[in-house]
Amino acid sequence: MPVVVTAVFRPLPGRHGDARAAIEGALPGVHAEDGCLLYALHDAADGTLVLLEKWESQELLDAHSVGEPVKRLGAALDGLLESPAAVVTMTPLPAGDPVKGRL
């Protein structure tokens, strides 16, 4: 069963560009991880940076969460955020159109 995740990052004032660059630097490493179906960065209107993620399974997501790309990302974001990322893990509930109702 796939797992969907949102991770919301709140950069410190004046550090948005630095936080964005740090996250963008992590994308290739995460994209290469087993089980990564989607790991996409978005710039939200409220100034936050949001990662939308999709993983093949909870087991592979768990491996990602303790893997080297996440460790490097944490180090790169040190001193750039107001607080730790707000991470929410979800189980997809596809409905409606089979293409439009599924992430």
PDB file of C-alpha atoms in Angstrom:
ATOM      1  CA  MET A   1       0.000   0.000   0.000  1.00  0.00           C
ATOM      2  CA  PRO A   2       1.528   3.364  -0.968  1.00  0.00           C
ATOM      3  CA  VAL A   3       2.064   6.068   1.638  1.00  0.00           C
ATOM      4  CA  VAL A   4       1.678   9.806   0.990  1.00  0.00           C
ATOM      5  CA  VAL A   5       3.547  12.376   3.074  1.00  0.00           C
ATOM      6  CA  THR A   6       3.553  16.142   3.398  1.00  0.00           C
ATOM      7  CA  ALA A   7       6.508  17.880   5.008  1.00  0.00           C
ATOM      8  CA  VAL A   8       6.081  21.608   5.659  1.00  0.00           C
ATOM      9  CA  PHE A   9       9.185  23.718   6.296  1.00  0.00           C
ATOM     10  CA  ARG A  10       8.983  27.238   7.798  1.00  0.00           C
ATOM     11  CA  PRO A  11      12.140  29.136   6.862  1.00  0.00           C
ATOM     12  CA  LEU A  12      13.433  31.837   9.179  1.00  0.00           C
ATOM     13  CA  PRO A  13      12.914  35.396   7.901  1.00  0.00           C
ATOM     14  CA  GLY A  14      15.408  36.104   5.159  1.00  0.00           C
ATOM     15  CA  ARG A  15      16.409  32.426   4.809  1.00  0.00           C
ATOM     16  CA  HIS A  16      13.757  31.194   2.355  1.00  0.00           C
ATOM     17  CA  GLY A  17      16.199  30.978  -0.556  1.00  0.00           C
ATOM     18  CA  ASP A  18      18.775  29.150   1.529  1.00  0.00           C
ATOM     19  CA  ALA A  19      16.192  26.639   2.784  1.00  0.00           C
ATOM     20  CA  ARG A  20      14.899  26.106  -0.738  1.00  0.00           C
ATOM     21  CA  ALA A  21      18.416  25.484  -2.028  1.00  0.00           C
ATOM     22  CA  ALA A  22      19.094  23.005   0.793  1.00  0.00           C
ATOM     23  CA  ILE A  23      15.961  21.003  -0.010  1.00  0.00           C
ATOM     24  CA  GLU A  24      16.587  21.137  -3.755  1.00  0.00           C
ATOM     25  CA  GLY A  25      20.072  19.774  -3.106  1.00  0.00           C
ATOM     26  CA  ALA A  26      18.540  16.722  -1.419  1.00  0.00           C
ATOM     27  CA  LEU A  27      16.147  15.869  -4.244  1.00  0.00           C
ATOM     28  CA  PRO A  28      18.479  13.753  -6.430  1.00  0.00           C
ATOM     29  CA  GLY A  29      19.563  11.584  -3.499  1.00  0.00           C
ATOM     30  CA  VAL A  30      16.001  10.975  -2.345  1.00  0.00           C
ATOM     31  CA  HIS A  31      14.770  10.340  -5.883  1.00  0.00           C
ATOM     32  CA  ALA A  32      17.357   7.538  -6.125  1.00  0.00           C
ATOM     33  CA  GLU A  33      16.104   5.802  -2.959  1.00  0.00           C
ATOM     34  CA  ASP A  34      14.207   2.535  -3.203  1.00  0.00           C
ATOM     35  CA  GLY A  35      10.475   3.104  -2.979  1.00  0.00           C
ATOM     36  CA  CYS A  36      10.427   6.820  -3.833  1.00  0.00           C
ATOM     37  CA  LEU A  37       7.524   7.419  -6.208  1.00  0.00           C
ATOM     38  CA  LEU A  38       7.281  11.186  -5.696  1.00  0.00           C
ATOM     39  CA  TYR A  39       9.349  13.744  -3.801  1.00  0.00           C
ATOM     40  CA  ALA A  40       8.357  17.155  -5.110  1.00  0.00           C
ATOM     41  CA  LEU A  41       9.075  20.595  -3.615  1.00  0.00           C
ATOM     42  CA  HIS A  42       6.475  23.378  -3.697  1.00  0.00           C
ATOM     43  CA  ASP A  43       6.683  27.039  -2.686  1.00  0.00           C
ATOM     44  CA  ALA A  44       3.497  27.900  -0.787  1.00  0.00           C
ATOM     45  CA  ALA A  45       1.860  31.325  -0.781  1.00  0.00           C
ATOM     46  CA  ASP A  46       2.314  31.579   3.008  1.00  0.00           C
ATOM     47  CA  GLY A  47       6.115  31.427   2.675  1.00  0.00           C
ATOM     48  CA  THR A  48       6.479  27.784   3.628  1.00  0.00           C
ATOM     49  CA  LEU A  49       8.184  25.144   1.524  1.00  0.00           C
ATOM     50  CA  VAL A  50       6.180  21.949   1.131  1.00  0.00           C
ATOM     51  CA  LEU A  51       7.397  18.538   0.056  1.00  0.00           C
ATOM     52  CA  LEU A  52       4.766  16.222  -1.378  1.00  0.00           C
ATOM     53  CA  GLU A  53       5.964  12.653  -1.157  1.00  0.00           C
ATOM     54  CA  LYS A  54       4.709   9.248  -2.208  1.00  0.00           C
ATOM     55  CA  TRP A  55       6.398   5.996  -1.179  1.00  0.00           C
ATOM     56  CA  GLU A  56       5.753   2.414  -2.272  1.00  0.00           C
ATOM     57  CA  SER A  57       5.332   1.240   1.334  1.00  0.00           C
ATOM     58  CA  GLN A  58       5.626   2.267   4.963  1.00  0.00           C
ATOM     59  CA  GLU A  59       8.711   0.076   5.260  1.00  0.00           C
ATOM     60  CA  LEU A  60      10.517   1.973   2.483  1.00  0.00           C
ATOM     61  CA  LEU A  61       9.388   5.312   3.926  1.00  0.00           C
ATOM     62  CA  ASP A  62      10.796   4.243   7.299  1.00  0.00           C
ATOM     63  CA  ALA A  63      14.129   3.411   5.647  1.00  0.00           C
ATOM     64  CA  HIS A  64      14.110   6.825   3.946  1.00  0.00           C
ATOM     65  CA  SER A  65      13.494   8.629   7.225  1.00  0.00           C
ATOM     66  CA  VAL A  66      16.775   7.316   8.707  1.00  0.00           C
ATOM     67  CA  GLY A  67      18.772   7.285   5.471  1.00  0.00           C
ATOM     68  CA  GLU A  68      21.742   9.374   4.425  1.00  0.00           C
ATOM     69  CA  PRO A  69      19.817  11.805   2.182  1.00  0.00           C
ATOM     70  CA  VAL A  70      17.581  12.810   5.111  1.00  0.00           C
ATOM     71  CA  LYS A  71      20.575  13.121   7.434  1.00  0.00           C
ATOM     72  CA  ARG A  72      22.330  15.388   4.911  1.00  0.00           C
ATOM     73  CA  LEU A  73      19.161  17.437   4.451  1.00  0.00           C
ATOM     74  CA  GLY A  74      18.819  17.906   8.204  1.00  0.00           C
ATOM     75  CA  ALA A  75      22.397  19.163   8.413  1.00  0.00           C
ATOM     76  CA  ALA A  76      21.893  21.502   5.436  1.00  0.00           C
ATOM     77  CA  LEU A  77      18.747  22.986   7.016  1.00  0.00           C
ATOM     78  CA  ASP A  78      20.382  23.551  10.412  1.00  0.00           C
ATOM     79  CA  GLY A  79      19.819  27.183  11.411  1.00  0.00           C
ATOM     80  CA  LEU A  80      17.469  27.928   8.498  1.00  0.00           C
ATOM     81  CA  LEU A  81      14.066  26.980   9.950  1.00  0.00           C
ATOM     82  CA  GLU A  82      11.772  28.447  12.610  1.00  0.00           C
ATOM     83  CA  SER A  83      10.903  24.940  13.840  1.00  0.00           C
ATOM     84  CA  PRO A  84      11.275  21.315  12.781  1.00  0.00           C
ATOM     85  CA  ALA A  85       9.367  20.330   9.661  1.00  0.00           C
ATOM     86  CA  ALA A  86       5.719  19.434  10.225  1.00  0.00           C
ATOM     87  CA  VAL A  87       5.426  15.945   8.739  1.00  0.00           C
ATOM     88  CA  VAL A  88       2.099  14.212   8.130  1.00  0.00           C
ATOM     89  CA  THR A  89       1.847  10.631   6.854  1.00  0.00           C
ATOM     90  CA  MET A  90      -1.342   9.586   5.058  1.00  0.00           C
ATOM     91  CA  THR A  91      -2.934   6.534   3.488  1.00  0.00           C
ATOM     92  CA  PRO A  92      -4.384   7.337   0.047  1.00  0.00           C
ATOM     93  CA  LEU A  93      -8.134   6.957  -0.376  1.00  0.00           C
ATOM     94  CA  PRO A  94      -8.561   7.059  -4.166  1.00  0.00           C
ATOM     95  CA  ALA A  95     -12.075   8.057  -5.230  1.00  0.00           C
ATOM     96  CA  GLY A  96     -13.859   9.512  -8.210  1.00  0.00           C
ATOM     97  CA  ASP A  97     -11.898   9.604 -11.453  1.00  0.00           C
ATOM     98  CA  PRO A  98      -9.219   6.854 -11.332  1.00  0.00           C
ATOM     99  CA  VAL A  99      -6.530   9.256 -12.576  1.00  0.00           C
ATOM    100  CA  LYS A 100      -7.560  12.507 -10.886  1.00  0.00           C
ATOM    101  CA  GLY A 101      -8.526  10.904  -7.577  1.00  0.00           C
ATOM    102  CA  ARG A 102      -5.116   9.366  -6.907  1.00  0.00           C
ATOM    103  CA  LEU A 103      -1.775  10.929  -5.988  1.00  0.00           C
TER     104      LEU A 103
END
